[in-house]
Short mmCIF file of C-alpha atoms and ligand atoms in Angstrom, two decimals:
data_model
loop_
_atom_site.label_atom_id
_atom_site.label_comp_id
_atom_site.label_asym_id
_atom_site.label_seq_id
_atom_site.Cartn_x
_atom_site.Cartn_y
_atom_site.Cartn_z
CA MET Y 11 20.43 -10.92 -31.19
CA SER Y 12 23.74 -10.06 -30.79
CA ALA Y 13 25.77 -9.15 -27.45
CA ILE Y 14 27.12 -5.71 -28.87
CA LEU Y 15 24.64 -2.95 -29.60
CA THR Y 16 23.52 -3.54 -33.19
CA ILE Y 17 20.02 -3.54 -34.58
CA PRO Y 18 19.07 -6.95 -35.26
CA GLY Y 19 18.06 -8.21 -38.83
CA PRO Y 20 15.71 -8.02 -40.39
CA THR Y 21 14.12 -5.16 -37.97
CA TRP Y 22 10.73 -4.19 -39.32
CA PHE Y 23 9.38 -0.61 -38.68
CA VAL Y 24 5.44 -1.00 -38.83
CA GLY Y 25 4.56 2.97 -39.85
CA CYS Y 26 7.52 5.69 -39.61
CA GLY Y 27 5.86 9.01 -38.46
CA ASN Y 28 7.16 11.35 -36.15
CA MET Y 29 8.07 8.55 -33.41
CA GLY Y 30 9.50 6.35 -35.48
CA GLY Y 31 11.20 8.77 -37.53
CA ALA Y 32 12.70 10.11 -34.05
CA ILE Y 33 14.10 6.72 -33.21
CA LEU Y 34 15.50 5.91 -36.37
CA ASP Y 35 17.07 9.78 -36.16
CA GLY Y 36 18.63 8.77 -32.60
CA TRP Y 37 20.01 5.23 -33.68
CA ARG Y 38 21.47 7.35 -36.89
CA MET Y 39 22.74 9.81 -34.51
CA ALA Y 40 24.40 6.82 -31.95
CA GLU Y 41 26.09 5.77 -35.27
CA LEU Y 42 23.95 2.42 -35.33
CA ASP Y 43 24.25 0.72 -38.47
CA LEU Y 44 20.49 1.17 -39.89
CA SER Y 45 20.74 -1.60 -42.85
CA PRO Y 46 18.63 -4.13 -41.29
CA VAL Y 47 15.86 -2.05 -41.04
CA THR Y 48 13.08 -1.97 -43.16
CA VAL Y 49 10.26 0.48 -42.82
CA ILE Y 50 6.88 -0.61 -43.92
CA ARG Y 51 4.29 2.45 -44.42
CA PRO Y 52 1.58 2.77 -46.84
CA SER Y 53 2.67 6.16 -48.15
CA GLY Y 54 5.88 4.74 -49.09
CA LYS Y 55 7.80 8.31 -47.76
CA PRO Y 56 11.42 7.89 -48.17
CA VAL Y 57 13.39 7.64 -44.70
CA ASP Y 58 17.35 8.54 -44.89
CA GLY Y 59 19.45 5.25 -45.08
CA VAL Y 60 16.58 3.16 -45.02
CA ARG Y 61 14.86 0.58 -47.27
CA VAL Y 62 11.31 1.75 -47.65
CA VAL Y 63 8.24 -0.77 -48.83
CA THR Y 64 4.85 -0.41 -48.98
CA SER Y 65 3.40 -3.80 -47.69
CA PHE Y 66 4.56 -6.80 -45.70
CA GLU Y 67 5.09 -9.06 -48.77
CA GLU Y 68 7.88 -6.89 -50.14
CA ALA Y 69 9.57 -6.47 -47.25
CA GLY Y 70 11.85 -10.03 -47.33
CA ALA Y 71 12.56 -12.45 -44.76
CA ALA Y 72 10.66 -12.70 -41.80
CA PRO Y 73 11.47 -10.08 -39.15
CA THR Y 74 13.59 -10.73 -35.91
CA LEU Y 75 12.51 -7.68 -34.31
CA VAL Y 76 9.23 -5.72 -35.19
CA VAL Y 77 8.47 -2.28 -34.21
CA LEU Y 78 4.79 -0.81 -34.13
CA ALA Y 79 5.02 2.67 -34.75
CA PHE Y 80 1.75 3.43 -36.08
CA LYS Y 81 -1.70 4.92 -34.23
CA PRO Y 82 -3.13 2.74 -31.69
CA GLN Y 83 -6.70 3.06 -33.73
CA LYS Y 84 -4.67 1.28 -36.36
CA LEU Y 85 -4.08 -1.75 -34.60
CA GLY Y 86 -7.47 -3.52 -35.72
CA GLU Y 87 -6.51 -2.85 -39.47
CA ILE Y 88 -2.90 -3.63 -39.37
CA ALA Y 89 -2.47 -6.85 -36.72
CA PRO Y 90 -4.24 -9.47 -39.00
CA GLN Y 91 -1.97 -8.61 -42.35
CA LEU Y 92 1.24 -8.80 -39.91
CA ALA Y 93 0.33 -11.59 -37.94
CA SER Y 94 1.58 -14.26 -40.35
CA PHE Y 95 5.21 -12.89 -40.30
CA VAL Y 96 5.58 -13.14 -36.36
CA GLY Y 97 7.06 -16.24 -35.50
CA THR Y 98 8.40 -17.92 -32.35
CA ASN Y 99 11.77 -16.18 -32.80
CA THR Y 100 10.24 -12.54 -33.07
CA VAL Y 101 10.39 -9.79 -30.66
CA ILE Y 102 7.83 -7.29 -31.00
CA ILE Y 103 8.29 -3.43 -29.71
CA SER Y 104 5.03 -1.52 -29.71
CA LEU Y 105 5.02 2.46 -29.23
CA LEU Y 106 1.29 2.07 -29.14
CA ALA Y 107 0.22 4.24 -26.44
CA GLY Y 108 -1.84 2.68 -24.00
CA VAL Y 109 -2.26 -0.93 -25.31
CA GLU Y 110 -1.63 -3.40 -23.06
CA VAL Y 111 0.59 -6.26 -23.87
CA ALA Y 112 -2.25 -8.94 -23.26
CA THR Y 113 -3.77 -7.04 -25.62
CA LEU Y 114 -1.23 -7.58 -28.05
CA ARG Y 115 -0.69 -10.79 -27.20
CA GLY Y 116 -3.90 -11.66 -29.11
CA PRO Y 117 -3.00 -11.22 -32.52
CA PHE Y 118 0.75 -12.27 -32.29
CA PRO Y 119 0.46 -15.23 -29.77
CA GLU Y 120 3.45 -16.75 -30.82
CA ALA Y 121 6.21 -14.44 -30.65
CA MET Y 122 9.07 -14.57 -28.61
CA GLY Y 123 8.52 -11.41 -26.74
CA ILE Y 124 6.15 -8.24 -26.33
CA VAL Y 125 7.51 -5.10 -25.42
CA ARG Y 126 6.00 -2.13 -24.89
CA ALA Y 127 8.03 1.18 -24.94
CA THR Y 128 6.96 4.94 -24.39
CA PRO Y 129 9.79 6.86 -25.85
CA ASN Y 130 9.34 10.76 -26.50
CA LEU Y 131 10.24 12.59 -29.30
CA PRO Y 132 13.92 14.09 -27.90
CA VAL Y 133 14.94 10.46 -28.26
CA ALA Y 134 15.92 11.77 -31.96
CA VAL Y 135 18.74 13.90 -30.52
CA ARG Y 136 19.41 11.15 -27.86
CA ARG Y 137 17.70 12.92 -25.00
CA GLY Y 138 15.04 11.22 -25.08
CA VAL Y 139 13.19 8.99 -22.08
CA THR Y 140 11.81 5.66 -22.75
CA GLY Y 141 9.68 3.45 -20.43
CA LEU Y 142 9.59 -0.40 -21.21
CA TYR Y 143 7.49 -2.95 -20.02
CA GLY Y 144 7.08 -6.66 -21.23
CA ASP Y 145 6.87 -10.43 -21.45
CA VAL Y 146 10.31 -11.14 -22.00
CA ALA Y 147 11.84 -13.70 -19.67
CA ASP Y 148 15.20 -14.01 -21.17
CA ALA Y 149 17.42 -11.52 -19.05
CA GLU Y 150 19.90 -11.03 -22.05
CA LEU Y 151 17.34 -10.30 -24.75
CA LYS Y 152 15.87 -7.97 -22.16
CA GLN Y 153 19.38 -6.33 -21.35
CA GLN Y 154 19.51 -5.98 -25.50
CA ILE Y 155 16.33 -4.56 -25.99
CA GLY Y 156 16.94 -1.98 -23.31
CA ALA Y 157 20.50 -1.11 -24.72
CA LEU Y 158 18.29 -0.07 -27.89
CA PHE Y 159 17.22 2.62 -25.91
CA VAL Y 160 19.79 3.46 -23.65
CA ALA Y 161 21.66 4.44 -27.26
CA LEU Y 162 18.75 7.26 -27.34
CA GLY Y 163 18.53 8.54 -24.17
CA PHE Y 164 17.74 7.70 -20.37
CA ALA Y 165 15.69 4.25 -20.64
CA MET Y 166 14.23 2.10 -17.59
CA TRP Y 167 11.83 -1.08 -17.15
CA MET Y 168 9.02 -0.40 -15.57
CA ALA Y 169 7.56 -2.92 -12.86
CA ASP Y 170 4.16 -2.84 -14.05
CA GLU Y 171 1.77 -1.35 -16.96
CA ASP Y 172 0.54 1.57 -14.42
CA LYS Y 173 3.74 2.83 -13.77
CA LEU Y 174 4.47 2.80 -17.63
CA GLY Y 175 1.49 4.31 -18.05
CA ALA Y 176 2.64 6.94 -15.66
CA LEU Y 177 5.91 7.43 -17.19
CA GLY Y 178 4.29 7.86 -20.66
CA ALA Y 179 2.09 10.73 -19.58
CA VAL Y 180 4.52 12.69 -17.66
CA ALA Y 181 7.96 11.97 -20.02
CA GLY Y 182 6.23 10.86 -23.38
CA ALA Y 183 3.67 13.64 -23.56
CA GLY Y 184 5.67 15.71 -21.68
CA PRO Y 185 7.79 17.68 -24.81
CA ALA Y 186 4.55 19.16 -25.88
CA TYR Y 187 4.02 20.79 -22.27
CA VAL Y 188 7.41 21.71 -22.15
CA ALA Y 189 7.03 23.46 -25.52
CA ARG Y 190 3.88 25.36 -24.87
CA PHE Y 191 5.74 26.92 -21.22
CA ILE Y 192 8.40 27.75 -23.86
CA ALA Y 193 6.18 29.31 -25.84
CA ALA Y 194 4.53 30.89 -23.50
CA LEU Y 195 7.72 32.37 -21.66
CA ALA Y 196 8.41 33.61 -25.37
CA LYS Y 197 5.04 35.60 -25.65
CA ALA Y 198 5.43 37.14 -22.51
CA GLY Y 199 8.81 38.48 -23.58
CA MET Y 200 7.19 39.85 -26.85
CA LYS Y 201 4.70 41.54 -24.45
CA ARG Y 202 7.93 43.07 -22.81
CA GLY Y 203 8.84 44.74 -26.06
CA LEU Y 204 11.30 41.99 -27.42
CA SER Y 205 11.33 40.89 -31.23
CA GLU Y 206 9.90 37.31 -31.75
CA GLU Y 207 13.10 35.84 -32.44
CA ILE Y 208 15.02 37.29 -29.28
CA ALA Y 209 12.30 36.23 -26.95
CA SER Y 210 12.00 33.14 -28.28
CA THR Y 211 15.81 32.20 -27.96
CA LEU Y 212 15.56 33.40 -24.28
CA ALA Y 213 12.94 31.73 -23.47
CA LEU Y 214 14.27 28.33 -24.72
CA GLU Y 215 18.02 29.06 -23.53
CA THR Y 216 16.62 29.58 -20.14
CA VAL Y 217 14.43 26.31 -20.10
CA LEU Y 218 17.64 24.66 -21.55
CA GLY Y 219 20.18 26.20 -18.95
CA THR Y 220 17.79 25.34 -15.82
CA ALA Y 221 17.23 22.15 -17.04
CA TRP Y 222 21.11 21.63 -17.58
CA MET Y 223 22.19 22.65 -14.35
CA ALA Y 224 20.00 20.51 -12.28
CA ALA Y 225 21.07 18.03 -14.02
CA SER Y 226 24.13 17.95 -13.76
CA SER Y 227 24.34 19.15 -10.15
CA GLY Y 228 21.48 17.39 -8.50
CA GLU Y 229 20.26 20.42 -7.14
CA SER Y 230 16.15 20.38 -6.35
CA MET Y 231 13.79 22.51 -8.29
CA ASP Y 232 12.93 24.23 -4.95
CA SER Y 233 16.16 25.00 -4.28
CA ILE Y 234 16.85 26.51 -8.01
CA ALA Y 235 13.67 28.38 -7.58
CA ARG Y 236 14.86 29.86 -3.78
CA ARG Y 237 18.08 30.57 -5.18
CA VAL Y 238 16.85 32.97 -8.22
CA ALA Y 239 14.09 34.71 -5.75
CA SER Y 240 15.77 36.56 -3.10
CA PRO Y 241 12.88 37.61 -0.28
CA LYS Y 242 10.04 40.10 -1.45
CA GLY Y 243 12.17 40.64 -4.63
CA THR Y 244 10.81 40.51 -8.30
CA THR Y 245 11.29 36.82 -9.12
CA GLU Y 246 9.49 36.01 -5.47
CA ALA Y 247 6.26 38.72 -6.84
CA GLY Y 248 6.47 36.30 -9.83
CA LEU Y 249 6.30 32.73 -8.20
CA ASP Y 250 3.72 34.27 -5.66
CA VAL Y 251 1.42 34.21 -8.63
CA LEU Y 252 2.45 30.77 -9.91
CA ASP Y 253 2.41 28.91 -6.49
CA ARG Y 254 -0.86 30.87 -5.45
CA GLU Y 255 -3.24 28.11 -4.24
CA GLY Y 256 -1.21 25.63 -6.17
CA VAL Y 257 -2.30 26.77 -9.40
CA LEU Y 258 0.80 25.54 -11.44
CA ASP Y 259 1.01 22.42 -9.97
CA GLN Y 260 -2.89 21.53 -10.61
CA LEU Y 261 -2.68 22.49 -13.83
CA VAL Y 262 -0.46 20.55 -14.71
CA ALA Y 263 -2.33 17.98 -12.95
CA ILE Y 264 -5.41 18.29 -15.02
CA THR Y 265 -3.52 18.53 -18.14
CA ILE Y 266 -2.01 15.07 -17.43
CA GLU Y 267 -4.92 13.12 -16.24
CA ALA Y 268 -7.02 14.56 -19.12
CA ALA Y 269 -4.10 13.01 -21.25
CA ALA Y 270 -4.39 9.75 -19.33
CA ARG Y 271 -8.27 9.33 -19.36
CA ARG Y 272 -7.67 9.57 -23.27
CA GLY Y 273 -5.21 6.70 -23.30
CA SER Y 274 -7.49 4.82 -21.28
CA GLU Y 275 -9.92 5.41 -23.93
CA LEU Y 276 -7.54 4.44 -26.97
CA ALA Y 277 -6.42 1.37 -25.07
CA GLN Y 278 -10.13 0.22 -24.91
CA GLU Y 279 -10.47 0.96 -28.45
CA ALA Y 280 -7.60 -0.69 -29.36
CA LYS Y 281 -9.02 -4.01 -27.36
CA SER Y 282 -12.09 -3.79 -28.81
CA ALA Y 283 -10.76 -3.85 -31.98
CA SER Y 284 -8.28 -6.07 -32.13
CA LEU Y 285 -10.69 -8.53 -30.84
CA ALA Y 286 -13.35 -7.77 -33.38
CA GLU Y 287 -10.23 -8.62 -36.36
CA THR Y 288 -8.18 -11.01 -34.95
CA PRO Y 289 -9.60 -14.51 -35.97
CA ARG Y 290 -9.78 -16.82 -32.72
CA LEU Y 291 -7.50 -19.36 -32.46
CA SER Y 292 -9.05 -22.45 -31.14
N1 NAP J 23 5.06 11.10 -31.37
C1 NAP J 23 4.88 10.97 -30.01
O1 NAP J 23 5.41 12.03 -29.14
C2 NAP J 23 4.46 9.36 -29.10
C3 NAP J 23 4.67 9.31 -28.04
C4 NAP J 23 4.57 8.60 -27.16
C5 NAP J 23 4.13 7.17 -27.99
N2 NAP J 23 3.55 7.77 -29.08
C6 NAP J 23 3.17 6.36 -29.77
O2 NAP J 23 3.93 6.27 -31.37
C7 NAP J 23 2.82 5.62 -32.38
C8 NAP J 23 3.02 6.50 -33.26
O3 NAP J 23 2.87 7.89 -33.46
P1 NAP J 23 3.21 8.79 -34.23
O4 NAP J 23 3.07 10.46 -33.45
O5 NAP J 23 4.50 8.41 -34.44
O6 NAP J 23 2.33 8.95 -35.22
P2 NAP J 23 2.46 9.52 -37.00
O7 NAP J 23 3.32 10.72 -37.07
O8 NAP J 23 1.08 9.67 -37.40
O9 NAP J 23 2.45 7.95 -37.84
C9 NAP J 23 1.71 7.26 -37.93
C10 NAP J 23 2.88 6.36 -38.77
O10 NAP J 23 1.86 5.21 -39.32
C11 NAP J 23 1.86 4.58 -40.62
N3 NAP J 23 0.50 3.70 -40.64
C12 NAP J 23 -0.28 4.48 -40.93
N4 NAP J 23 -1.37 2.74 -41.38
C13 NAP J 23 -0.25 2.07 -41.90
C14 NAP J 23 -0.53 0.54 -41.94
N5 NAP J 23 -1.99 0.01 -42.34
N6 NAP J 23 0.40 0.27 -42.49
C15 NAP J 23 1.68 0.53 -42.00
N7 NAP J 23 1.77 1.85 -41.50
C16 NAP J 23 1.02 2.95 -41.20
C17 NAP J 23 1.83 5.92 -41.26
O11 NAP J 23 2.34 5.56 -42.48
P3 NAP J 23 2.46 6.80 -43.52
O12 NAP J 23 3.78 7.48 -42.60
O13 NAP J 23 3.34 6.34 -44.54
O14 NAP J 23 1.83 7.48 -43.77
C18 NAP J 23 2.80 6.55 -40.42
O15 NAP J 23 4.28 6.42 -40.55
C19 NAP J 23 1.44 5.60 -31.93
O16 NAP J 23 1.20 4.63 -31.39
C20 NAP J 23 1.59 6.53 -30.43
O17 NAP J 23 0.91 6.29 -29.51
C21 NAP J 23 4.00 8.61 -30.14
#
């Protein structure tokens, strides 16, 4: 890979749904040259400015970088087809939630490096959060891979896969939870007589403004809440409901636990499927 921020060629995106598309949107917004990218997807659905094919055989020269952007359940089906195109010069970046590097090493024993990435959807607008973990030994290569995700927002290498899983549980899934909170705030506004359009705008701008203020000032959430709520005032009455017996904290904690449990199940399914369908190397 080159020292300046370029996408290495050839780069294959195996799958390009919500997350693969979001990464390409972010790179496009960052004005990276997408010409080294080929998307391989069964539907052949077009991707703006990117070559799309429906099989590995049509993809052309063997890839330097492969981004696995399909669902973890598909690993057992796709890995054996992809394996013969992955050589000692290929780096694999896997977006597959919960699927460990050791599992991915099974079908791709020769790959130069295998990196797990847990981006979240706001990478599409370069405000994403991505955790990275892999078995890449070369520091420069690691830096180059990291830079591709720094172009999409905040990105950091994690110490181990448990920490990567923790980051994914909070930030990977987080936009879905935040979206639900914004919708709930809007619904409450509508109950108070606001139109859907106005209530939605107020809810969105309130969350955006609060996050922006905290991000730019470094002020803690506790301090912001205290600054909004005057003693015995209206906000304090509302916070009393959210804080009663830690109800909001508990709700968020069990939400994330449920997602983490499902992540473990998916990882186990992927491990079993990949062991079942990958020919054993003696
Ligand atoms: N969405 C998120 O916020 C998020 C967050 C963190 C991690 N992830 C991870 O990102 C990965 C993709 O998730 P997603 O939400 O983007 O899924 P998605 O929208 O359902 O997209 C799945 C993609 O896989 C492709 N695909 C299916 N079978 C294939 C095959 N045999 N060969 C090649 N491609 C195939 C589909 O192709 P067609 O489009 O042609 O049908 C589609 O582009 C998952 O592993 C997930 O764990 C997602």
